[in-house]
mmCIF file with all atom_site columns, C-alpha atoms in Angstrom:
data_model
loop_
_atom_site.group_PDB
_atom_site.id
_atom_site.type_symbol
_atom_site.label_atom_id
_atom_site.label_alt_id
_atom_site.label_comp_id
_atom_site.label_asym_id
_atom_site.label_entity_id
_atom_site.label_seq_id
_atom_site.pdbx_PDB_ins_code
_atom_site.Cartn_x
_atom_site.Cartn_y
_atom_site.Cartn_z
_atom_site.occupancy
_atom_site.B_iso_or_equiv
_atom_site.pdbx_formal_charge
_atom_site.auth_seq_id
_atom_site.auth_comp_id
_atom_site.auth_asym_id
_atom_site.auth_atom_id
_atom_site.pdbx_PDB_model_num
ATOM 1   C CA . MET A 1 1   ? -8.946  -9.656  21.592  1.00 85.00 ? 1   MET A CA 1
ATOM 2   C CA . ALA A 1 2   ? -6.204  -9.468  18.567  1.00 92.00 ? 2   ALA A CA 1
ATOM 3   C CA . ILE A 1 3   ? -5.372  -6.524  16.560  1.00 94.00 ? 3   ILE A CA 1
ATOM 4   C CA . ILE A 1 4   ? -3.721  -8.479  13.255  1.00 95.00 ? 4   ILE A CA 1
ATOM 5   C CA . LEU A 1 5   ? -2.295  -7.255  10.278  1.00 96.00 ? 5   LEU A CA 1
ATOM 6   C CA . ALA A 1 6   ? -1.651  -9.320  7.692   1.00 94.00 ? 6   ALA A CA 1
ATOM 7   C CA . SER A 1 7   ? 2.065   -7.466  5.810   1.00 92.00 ? 7   SER A CA 1
ATOM 8   C CA . LYS A 1 8   ? 5.473   -7.858  6.297   1.00 89.00 ? 8   LYS A CA 1
ATOM 9   C CA . SER A 1 9   ? 5.874   -4.016  5.367   1.00 89.00 ? 9   SER A CA 1
ATOM 10  C CA . PRO A 1 10  ? 7.449   -2.507  7.785   1.00 90.00 ? 10  PRO A CA 1
ATOM 11  C CA . ARG A 1 11  ? 5.982   0.787   6.655   1.00 91.00 ? 11  ARG A CA 1
ATOM 12  C CA . ARG A 1 12  ? 2.697   -0.030  7.391   1.00 94.00 ? 12  ARG A CA 1
ATOM 13  C CA . ARG A 1 13  ? 3.799   -1.411  10.752  1.00 95.00 ? 13  ARG A CA 1
ATOM 14  C CA . GLU A 1 14  ? 5.127   1.698   11.169  1.00 94.00 ? 14  GLU A CA 1
ATOM 15  C CA . LEU A 1 15  ? 1.886   3.561   10.345  1.00 95.00 ? 15  LEU A CA 1
ATOM 16  C CA . LEU A 1 16  ? 0.238   1.113   12.800  1.00 95.00 ? 16  LEU A CA 1
ATOM 17  C CA . GLN A 1 17  ? 2.336   2.711   15.432  1.00 95.00 ? 17  GLN A CA 1
ATOM 18  C CA . THR A 1 18  ? 2.063   6.402   14.096  1.00 94.00 ? 18  THR A CA 1
ATOM 19  C CA . MET A 1 19  ? -2.113  6.018   14.433  1.00 94.00 ? 19  MET A CA 1
ATOM 20  C CA . GLY A 1 20  ? -1.764  4.666   18.582  1.00 93.00 ? 20  GLY A CA 1
ATOM 21  C CA . ILE A 1 21  ? -2.111  1.285   17.689  1.00 93.00 ? 21  ILE A CA 1
ATOM 22  C CA . GLU A 1 22  ? 0.815   -0.760  19.704  1.00 89.00 ? 22  GLU A CA 1
ATOM 23  C CA . HIS A 1 23  ? -0.366  -3.964  20.642  1.00 92.00 ? 23  HIS A CA 1
ATOM 24  C CA . PHE A 1 24  ? -1.145  -6.249  16.715  1.00 94.00 ? 24  PHE A CA 1
ATOM 25  C CA . GLU A 1 25  ? 0.702   -9.520  15.967  1.00 92.00 ? 25  GLU A CA 1
ATOM 26  C CA . VAL A 1 26  ? 1.922   -9.266  12.480  1.00 93.00 ? 26  VAL A CA 1
ATOM 27  C CA . ARG A 1 27  ? 1.089   -12.528 9.933   1.00 91.00 ? 27  ARG A CA 1
ATOM 28  C CA . PRO A 1 28  ? 1.628   -12.554 6.703   1.00 89.00 ? 28  PRO A CA 1
ATOM 29  C CA . THR A 1 29  ? -0.287  -14.344 4.394   1.00 88.00 ? 29  THR A CA 1
ATOM 30  C CA . SER A 1 30  ? 1.665   -16.896 1.261   1.00 84.00 ? 30  SER A CA 1
ATOM 31  C CA . GLY A 1 31  ? -1.175  -17.176 -1.768  1.00 73.00 ? 31  GLY A CA 1
ATOM 32  C CA . PRO A 1 32  ? -0.525  -15.846 -3.623  1.00 71.00 ? 32  PRO A CA 1
ATOM 33  C CA . GLU A 1 33  ? -1.820  -12.590 -5.268  1.00 72.00 ? 33  GLU A CA 1
ATOM 34  C CA . THR A 1 34  ? -4.324  -13.023 -7.932  1.00 70.00 ? 34  THR A CA 1
ATOM 35  C CA . LEU A 1 35  ? -5.413  -10.534 -10.146 1.00 71.00 ? 35  LEU A CA 1
ATOM 36  C CA . PRO A 1 36  ? -9.266  -10.249 -11.043 1.00 76.00 ? 36  PRO A CA 1
ATOM 37  C CA . ALA A 1 37  ? -10.187 -11.541 -14.514 1.00 74.00 ? 37  ALA A CA 1
ATOM 38  C CA . ALA A 1 38  ? -9.937  -8.930  -17.207 1.00 76.00 ? 38  ALA A CA 1
ATOM 39  C CA . GLY A 1 39  ? -11.425 -5.479  -17.286 1.00 83.00 ? 39  GLY A CA 1
ATOM 40  C CA . ALA A 1 40  ? -11.781 -4.924  -13.718 1.00 88.00 ? 40  ALA A CA 1
ATOM 41  C CA . SER A 1 41  ? -11.445 -1.400  -12.296 1.00 93.00 ? 41  SER A CA 1
ATOM 42  C CA . PRO A 1 42  ? -8.587  -0.580  -10.178 1.00 94.00 ? 42  PRO A CA 1
ATOM 43  C CA . ALA A 1 43  ? -10.330 0.287   -7.156  1.00 95.00 ? 43  ALA A CA 1
ATOM 44  C CA . GLU A 1 44  ? -11.828 -3.600  -7.750  1.00 94.00 ? 44  GLU A CA 1
ATOM 45  C CA . THR A 1 45  ? -8.346  -5.313  -8.525  1.00 93.00 ? 45  THR A CA 1
ATOM 46  C CA . VAL A 1 46  ? -6.563  -3.939  -4.673  1.00 93.00 ? 46  VAL A CA 1
ATOM 47  C CA . LYS A 1 47  ? -10.225 -4.843  -3.985  1.00 95.00 ? 47  LYS A CA 1
ATOM 48  C CA . ALA A 1 48  ? -10.131 -8.547  -4.593  1.00 93.00 ? 48  ALA A CA 1
ATOM 49  C CA . ILE A 1 49  ? -6.318  -8.919  -4.189  1.00 93.00 ? 49  ILE A CA 1
ATOM 50  C CA . CYS A 1 50  ? -6.608  -7.576  0.000   1.00 92.00 ? 50  CYS A CA 1
ATOM 51  C CA . ALA A 1 51  ? -9.589  -9.832  0.293   1.00 92.00 ? 51  ALA A CA 1
ATOM 52  C CA . GLY A 1 52  ? -7.782  -12.568 -0.358  1.00 92.00 ? 52  GLY A CA 1
ATOM 53  C CA . LYS A 1 53  ? -4.832  -11.895 2.402   1.00 93.00 ? 53  LYS A CA 1
ATOM 54  C CA . ALA A 1 54  ? -7.941  -11.150 4.907   1.00 93.00 ? 54  ALA A CA 1
ATOM 55  C CA . ALA A 1 55  ? -9.526  -14.342 4.574   1.00 92.00 ? 55  ALA A CA 1
ATOM 56  C CA . GLU A 1 56  ? -6.232  -16.268 4.477   1.00 93.00 ? 56  GLU A CA 1
ATOM 57  C CA . ALA A 1 57  ? -5.296  -14.735 7.833   1.00 92.00 ? 57  ALA A CA 1
ATOM 58  C CA . ALA A 1 58  ? -8.117  -14.858 9.530   1.00 92.00 ? 58  ALA A CA 1
ATOM 59  C CA . ARG A 1 59  ? -8.766  -19.285 8.912   1.00 91.00 ? 59  ARG A CA 1
ATOM 60  C CA . THR A 1 60  ? -5.666  -18.594 11.491  1.00 90.00 ? 60  THR A CA 1
ATOM 61  C CA . ALA A 1 61  ? -7.394  -15.751 13.635  1.00 91.00 ? 61  ALA A CA 1
ATOM 62  C CA . ALA A 1 62  ? -9.969  -15.846 16.948  1.00 91.00 ? 62  ALA A CA 1
ATOM 63  C CA . PRO A 1 63  ? -13.551 -14.606 15.830  1.00 87.00 ? 63  PRO A CA 1
ATOM 64  C CA . ASP A 1 64  ? -12.582 -11.793 18.036  1.00 91.00 ? 64  ASP A CA 1
ATOM 65  C CA . ASP A 1 65  ? -9.369  -11.177 16.255  1.00 94.00 ? 65  ASP A CA 1
ATOM 66  C CA . ILE A 1 66  ? -9.072  -7.438  14.107  1.00 96.00 ? 66  ILE A CA 1
ATOM 67  C CA . VAL A 1 67  ? -6.702  -8.678  10.853  1.00 96.00 ? 67  VAL A CA 1
ATOM 68  C CA . ILE A 1 68  ? -6.300  -6.075  8.782   1.00 97.00 ? 68  ILE A CA 1
ATOM 69  C CA . ALA A 1 69  ? -5.170  -6.608  4.805   1.00 96.00 ? 69  ALA A CA 1
ATOM 70  C CA . ALA A 1 70  ? -4.013  -4.442  2.540   1.00 95.00 ? 70  ALA A CA 1
ATOM 71  C CA . ASP A 1 71  ? -2.514  -4.516  -1.129  1.00 93.00 ? 71  ASP A CA 1
ATOM 72  C CA . THR A 1 72  ? -0.650  -1.432  -3.298  1.00 92.00 ? 72  THR A CA 1
ATOM 73  C CA . LEU A 1 73  ? -0.538  -1.208  -6.455  1.00 92.00 ? 73  LEU A CA 1
ATOM 74  C CA . VAL A 1 74  ? 0.410   1.887   -8.663  1.00 95.00 ? 74  VAL A CA 1
ATOM 75  C CA . PHE A 1 75  ? -1.668  2.710   -12.786 1.00 95.00 ? 75  PHE A CA 1
ATOM 76  C CA . LEU A 1 76  ? -0.984  3.973   -15.278 1.00 96.00 ? 76  LEU A CA 1
ATOM 77  C CA . ASP A 1 77  ? -2.995  4.378   -18.212 1.00 93.00 ? 77  ASP A CA 1
ATOM 78  C CA . GLY A 1 78  ? -5.355  2.052   -16.174 1.00 87.00 ? 78  GLY A CA 1
ATOM 79  C CA . LYS A 1 79  ? -2.558  -1.012  -15.918 1.00 89.00 ? 79  LYS A CA 1
ATOM 80  C CA . PRO A 1 80  ? -1.285  -1.487  -13.059 1.00 90.00 ? 80  PRO A CA 1
ATOM 81  C CA . LEU A 1 81  ? 2.520   -2.021  -11.762 1.00 90.00 ? 81  LEU A CA 1
ATOM 82  C CA . GLY A 1 82  ? 3.731   -3.708  -9.236  1.00 86.00 ? 82  GLY A CA 1
ATOM 83  C CA . LYS A 1 83  ? 7.280   -4.419  -7.908  1.00 90.00 ? 83  LYS A CA 1
ATOM 84  C CA . PRO A 1 84  ? 9.457   -4.433  -10.053 1.00 96.00 ? 84  PRO A CA 1
ATOM 85  C CA . ALA A 1 85  ? 11.706  -8.171  -11.333 1.00 96.00 ? 85  ALA A CA 1
ATOM 86  C CA . ASP A 1 86  ? 14.676  -6.697  -11.498 1.00 97.00 ? 86  ASP A CA 1
ATOM 87  C CA . GLN A 1 87  ? 16.874  -3.005  -11.493 1.00 97.00 ? 87  GLN A CA 1
ATOM 88  C CA . ALA A 1 88  ? 15.681  -3.119  -15.665 1.00 97.00 ? 88  ALA A CA 1
ATOM 89  C CA . ASP A 1 89  ? 12.311  -3.670  -15.301 1.00 97.00 ? 89  ASP A CA 1
ATOM 90  C CA . ALA A 1 90  ? 12.098  -0.782  -12.196 1.00 97.00 ? 90  ALA A CA 1
ATOM 91  C CA . ARG A 1 91  ? 13.755  1.438   -14.488 1.00 98.00 ? 91  ARG A CA 1
ATOM 92  C CA . ARG A 1 92  ? 11.237  0.775   -17.447 1.00 97.00 ? 92  ARG A CA 1
ATOM 93  C CA . MET A 1 93  ? 8.885   1.303   -15.246 1.00 97.00 ? 93  MET A CA 1
ATOM 94  C CA . LEU A 1 94  ? 10.202  4.842   -14.067 1.00 98.00 ? 94  LEU A CA 1
ATOM 95  C CA . ARG A 1 95  ? 11.348  5.712   -17.305 1.00 97.00 ? 95  ARG A CA 1
ATOM 96  C CA . ALA A 1 96  ? 7.621   5.209   -17.520 1.00 97.00 ? 96  ALA A CA 1
ATOM 97  C CA . LEU A 1 97  ? 6.115   7.352   -14.601 1.00 98.00 ? 97  LEU A CA 1
ATOM 98  C CA . SER A 1 98  ? 8.773   9.943   -15.679 1.00 98.00 ? 98  SER A CA 1
ATOM 99  C CA . GLY A 1 99  ? 6.346   13.081  -16.387 1.00 98.00 ? 99  GLY A CA 1
ATOM 100 C CA . ARG A 1 100 ? 3.291   12.117  -15.664 1.00 98.00 ? 100 ARG A CA 1
ATOM 101 C CA . THR A 1 101 ? 0.079   11.721  -13.357 1.00 98.00 ? 101 THR A CA 1
ATOM 102 C CA . HIS A 1 102 ? -0.101  7.843   -11.882 1.00 97.00 ? 102 HIS A CA 1
ATOM 103 C CA . THR A 1 103 ? -2.925  6.805   -9.519  1.00 97.00 ? 103 THR A CA 1
ATOM 104 C CA . VAL A 1 104 ? -1.449  4.954   -6.520  1.00 97.00 ? 104 VAL A CA 1
ATOM 105 C CA . TRP A 1 105 ? -4.399  2.906   -5.618  1.00 96.00 ? 105 TRP A CA 1
ATOM 106 C CA . THR A 1 106 ? -4.853  0.429   -1.885  1.00 96.00 ? 106 THR A CA 1
ATOM 107 C CA . GLY A 1 107 ? -7.152  -2.231  -1.126  1.00 96.00 ? 107 GLY A CA 1
ATOM 108 C CA . VAL A 1 108 ? -7.286  -2.628  2.214   1.00 97.00 ? 108 VAL A CA 1
ATOM 109 C CA . ALA A 1 109 ? -10.033 -5.271  4.540   1.00 97.00 ? 109 ALA A CA 1
ATOM 110 C CA . VAL A 1 110 ? -10.696 -5.140  8.299   1.00 97.00 ? 110 VAL A CA 1
ATOM 111 C CA . SER A 1 111 ? -11.886 -8.569  8.863   1.00 95.00 ? 111 SER A CA 1
ATOM 112 C CA . LYS A 1 112 ? -14.144 -9.276  12.540  1.00 94.00 ? 112 LYS A CA 1
ATOM 113 C CA . ASN A 1 113 ? -16.201 -12.654 13.582  1.00 91.00 ? 113 ASN A CA 1
ATOM 114 C CA . GLY A 1 114 ? -16.540 -13.474 10.063  1.00 89.00 ? 114 GLY A CA 1
ATOM 115 C CA . ARG A 1 115 ? -17.385 -9.941  8.749   1.00 93.00 ? 115 ARG A CA 1
ATOM 116 C CA . THR A 1 116 ? -15.202 -7.857  5.940   1.00 94.00 ? 116 THR A CA 1
ATOM 117 C CA . ASP A 1 117 ? -14.972 -4.114  5.818   1.00 96.00 ? 117 ASP A CA 1
ATOM 118 C CA . ILE A 1 118 ? -12.771 -4.379  2.267   1.00 97.00 ? 118 ILE A CA 1
ATOM 119 C CA . ARG A 1 119 ? -12.245 -0.544  1.134   1.00 97.00 ? 119 ARG A CA 1
ATOM 120 C CA . ALA A 1 120 ? -10.208 1.558   -1.938  1.00 97.00 ? 120 ALA A CA 1
ATOM 121 C CA . VAL A 1 121 ? -8.474  5.053   -1.844  1.00 98.00 ? 121 VAL A CA 1
ATOM 122 C CA . GLY A 1 122 ? -6.978  6.466   -5.130  1.00 97.00 ? 122 GLY A CA 1
ATOM 123 C CA . THR A 1 123 ? -4.384  8.893   -5.070  1.00 98.00 ? 123 THR A CA 1
ATOM 124 C CA . GLU A 1 124 ? -2.542  10.875  -7.475  1.00 98.00 ? 124 GLU A CA 1
ATOM 125 C CA . VAL A 1 125 ? 0.868   10.995  -8.261  1.00 98.00 ? 125 VAL A CA 1
ATOM 126 C CA . ARG A 1 126 ? 2.530   13.359  -10.659 1.00 98.00 ? 126 ARG A CA 1
ATOM 127 C CA . PHE A 1 127 ? 5.978   12.539  -11.512 1.00 97.00 ? 127 PHE A CA 1
ATOM 128 C CA . ARG A 1 128 ? 8.582   15.079  -12.907 1.00 97.00 ? 128 ARG A CA 1
ATOM 129 C CA . PRO A 1 129 ? 10.460  14.683  -16.061 1.00 98.00 ? 129 PRO A CA 1
ATOM 130 C CA . MET A 1 130 ? 13.556  12.789  -14.416 1.00 97.00 ? 130 MET A CA 1
ATOM 131 C CA . THR A 1 131 ? 16.902  11.894  -16.699 1.00 97.00 ? 131 THR A CA 1
ATOM 132 C CA . ASP A 1 132 ? 18.191  8.757   -17.231 1.00 97.00 ? 132 ASP A CA 1
ATOM 133 C CA . ALA A 1 133 ? 21.482  9.405   -15.353 1.00 98.00 ? 133 ALA A CA 1
ATOM 134 C CA . GLU A 1 134 ? 18.582  10.202  -11.834 1.00 98.00 ? 134 GLU A CA 1
ATOM 135 C CA . ILE A 1 135 ? 16.830  6.719   -12.398 1.00 98.00 ? 135 ILE A CA 1
ATOM 136 C CA . ASP A 1 136 ? 19.927  5.203   -12.549 1.00 98.00 ? 136 ASP A CA 1
ATOM 137 C CA . SER A 1 137 ? 21.332  6.548   -9.886  1.00 97.00 ? 137 SER A CA 1
ATOM 138 C CA . TYR A 1 138 ? 18.105  6.006   -7.904  1.00 98.00 ? 138 TYR A CA 1
ATOM 139 C CA . VAL A 1 139 ? 17.867  2.348   -8.883  1.00 98.00 ? 139 VAL A CA 1
ATOM 140 C CA . ALA A 1 140 ? 21.273  1.857   -7.460  1.00 97.00 ? 140 ALA A CA 1
ATOM 141 C CA . THR A 1 141 ? 20.380  2.372   -3.692  1.00 97.00 ? 141 THR A CA 1
ATOM 142 C CA . GLY A 1 142 ? 17.857  -1.032  -4.227  1.00 96.00 ? 142 GLY A CA 1
ATOM 143 C CA . GLU A 1 143 ? 14.657  1.519   -2.329  1.00 96.00 ? 143 GLU A CA 1
ATOM 144 C CA . PRO A 1 144 ? 12.876  0.923   -5.522  1.00 96.00 ? 144 PRO A CA 1
ATOM 145 C CA . MET A 1 145 ? 12.863  -2.831  -5.723  1.00 95.00 ? 145 MET A CA 1
ATOM 146 C CA . ASP A 1 146 ? 9.722   -4.282  -3.176  1.00 89.00 ? 146 ASP A CA 1
ATOM 147 C CA . LYS A 1 147 ? 7.615   -0.892  -3.952  1.00 91.00 ? 147 LYS A CA 1
ATOM 148 C CA . ALA A 1 148 ? 4.894   -1.144  -6.107  1.00 89.00 ? 148 ALA A CA 1
ATOM 149 C CA . GLY A 1 149 ? 5.851   0.999   -8.867  1.00 94.00 ? 149 GLY A CA 1
ATOM 150 C CA . ALA A 1 150 ? 9.343   0.814   -8.466  1.00 96.00 ? 150 ALA A CA 1
ATOM 151 C CA . TYR A 1 151 ? 9.493   4.368   -5.980  1.00 96.00 ? 151 TYR A CA 1
ATOM 152 C CA . GLY A 1 152 ? 9.368   5.094   -1.753  1.00 93.00 ? 152 GLY A CA 1
ATOM 153 C CA . ILE A 1 153 ? 7.811   8.668   -1.838  1.00 94.00 ? 153 ILE A CA 1
ATOM 154 C CA . GLN A 1 154 ? 8.819   8.558   1.921   1.00 92.00 ? 154 GLN A CA 1
ATOM 155 C CA . GLY A 1 155 ? 12.470  7.736   1.150   1.00 93.00 ? 155 GLY A CA 1
ATOM 156 C CA . ARG A 1 156 ? 14.477  9.208   -1.420  1.00 95.00 ? 156 ARG A CA 1
ATOM 157 C CA . GLY A 1 157 ? 11.780  8.825   -4.336  1.00 95.00 ? 157 GLY A CA 1
ATOM 158 C CA . CYS A 1 158 ? 10.254  12.155  -2.870  1.00 96.00 ? 158 CYS A CA 1
ATOM 159 C CA . VAL A 1 159 ? 12.660  14.866  -4.952  1.00 97.00 ? 159 VAL A CA 1
ATOM 160 C CA . TYR A 1 160 ? 11.354  13.363  -7.988  1.00 97.00 ? 160 TYR A CA 1
ATOM 161 C CA . ILE A 1 161 ? 7.385   13.397  -6.563  1.00 97.00 ? 161 ILE A CA 1
ATOM 162 C CA . GLU A 1 162 ? 5.480   17.481  -7.954  1.00 97.00 ? 162 GLU A CA 1
ATOM 163 C CA . GLY A 1 163 ? 2.502   16.857  -6.154  1.00 97.00 ? 163 GLY A CA 1
ATOM 164 C CA . ILE A 1 164 ? -0.318  14.094  -4.896  1.00 97.00 ? 164 ILE A CA 1
ATOM 165 C CA . ARG A 1 165 ? -3.851  14.339  -5.090  1.00 98.00 ? 165 ARG A CA 1
ATOM 166 C CA . GLY A 1 166 ? -5.139  12.283  -2.114  1.00 97.00 ? 166 GLY A CA 1
ATOM 167 C CA . ASP A 1 167 ? -3.843  10.517  0.538   1.00 96.00 ? 167 ASP A CA 1
ATOM 168 C CA . TYR A 1 168 ? 0.055   10.674  1.535   1.00 96.00 ? 168 TYR A CA 1
ATOM 169 C CA . PHE A 1 169 ? -0.008  8.062   4.107   1.00 96.00 ? 169 PHE A CA 1
ATOM 170 C CA . ASN A 1 170 ? -1.778  5.608   0.896   1.00 96.00 ? 170 ASN A CA 1
ATOM 171 C CA . VAL A 1 171 ? 0.703   6.345   -1.522  1.00 95.00 ? 171 VAL A CA 1
ATOM 172 C CA . MET A 1 172 ? 2.958   4.423   1.294   1.00 93.00 ? 172 MET A CA 1
ATOM 173 C CA . GLY A 1 173 ? 0.779   1.959   1.650   1.00 92.00 ? 173 GLY A CA 1
ATOM 174 C CA . LEU A 1 174 ? -2.148  2.511   4.064   1.00 96.00 ? 174 LEU A CA 1
ATOM 175 C CA . PRO A 1 175 ? -4.659  5.144   3.783   1.00 97.00 ? 175 PRO A CA 1
ATOM 176 C CA . VAL A 1 176 ? -4.889  6.050   7.633   1.00 96.00 ? 176 VAL A CA 1
ATOM 177 C CA . SER A 1 177 ? -7.893  7.684   7.917   1.00 96.00 ? 177 SER A CA 1
ATOM 178 C CA . THR A 1 178 ? -10.053 4.828   5.822   1.00 97.00 ? 178 THR A CA 1
ATOM 179 C CA . LEU A 1 179 ? -8.684  3.026   8.959   1.00 97.00 ? 179 LEU A CA 1
ATOM 180 C CA . TYR A 1 180 ? -8.761  3.805   11.156  1.00 96.00 ? 180 TYR A CA 1
ATOM 181 C CA . THR A 1 181 ? -12.979 4.754   10.300  1.00 95.00 ? 181 THR A CA 1
ATOM 182 C CA . MET A 1 182 ? -13.427 0.944   9.985   1.00 96.00 ? 182 MET A CA 1
ATOM 183 C CA . LEU A 1 183 ? -11.622 0.076   12.587  1.00 95.00 ? 183 LEU A CA 1
ATOM 184 C CA . GLN A 1 184 ? -14.131 2.370   14.788  1.00 92.00 ? 184 GLN A CA 1
ATOM 185 C CA . ALA A 1 185 ? -17.001 0.447   13.265  1.00 91.00 ? 185 ALA A CA 1
ATOM 186 C CA . ALA A 1 186 ? -15.393 -2.601  13.658  1.00 88.00 ? 186 ALA A CA 1
ATOM 187 C CA . GLY A 1 187 ? -15.212 -2.474  18.009  1.00 80.00 ? 187 GLY A CA 1
ATOM 188 C CA . ASN A 1 188 ? -11.521 -1.302  18.210  1.00 54.00 ? 188 ASN A CA 1
ATOM 189 C CA . GLY A 1 189 ? -12.069 0.685   21.151  1.00 44.00 ? 189 GLY A CA 1
ATOM 190 C CA . ASP A 1 190 ? -9.744  -1.325  23.294  1.00 43.00 ? 190 ASP A CA 1
ATOM 191 C CA . GLU A 1 191 ? -7.022  0.616   22.344  1.00 41.00 ? 191 GLU A CA 1
ATOM 192 C CA . LYS A 1 192 ? -5.081  4.303   22.122  1.00 40.00 ? 192 LYS A CA 1
ATOM 193 C CA . GLN A 1 193 ? -7.246  7.079   19.756  1.00 39.00 ? 193 GLN A CA 1
ATOM 194 C CA . PRO A 1 194 ? -5.436  9.284   18.256  1.00 37.00 ? 194 PRO A CA 1
#
C-alpha cells in the first residue's frame, strides 16, 4: 500500500509530514480543473474539483493505495478567486479582500479500493485594510502569484490578516484534522499516528 498525494503543493507536502506521514508519493494531476455548473455552492465547487483530481490519480494507483487530493479556493461574495493570472490580477484580488471577510474553502478527497470520501471545509478570514503601497509591496515579493486569493497566511501575507474563524491549516490548503479523520476511516493503520 502506498499513500499518494495528488498535488504539487509544497505546503500540502509539509502538512502531511507535520501529521506524521513520512512516506508518500507525490503524483500531481494534469487534467483541467472544471468548475461545476452555475449555482453550485462553494463547498460543492471545491468538492467537485478535488473529486476530479482524486479520480485522475486513482486511475494510476493500486486498489489498496490511498490517494489524497485537495483543492482550495477563496470565495468573496460567493464568487471564487483562484490563483492570479498576473501581478495586475493579484493587485485586483488584494484590493477586493482589503478590509473585508472572505471564506477559504478546501475540498479534500481520500480514495481507496474504489471508494472515495470527499469533504469540504470552510474557514472565514478577515483582512485588515491595505494601502495601495502595501499591496504593491506585497505583490512585488512574488508570494501572491501561486496562491488562491493572492495571499499566503503562512508567509508574508500574515501581517494583513486580522483574524480567522475555523481551521488555520485549511487556509494553507489542507484541513489536517478533517484529513486525519478521513484517513482513519480509510484504514490507514500503517503510518505513524500523532
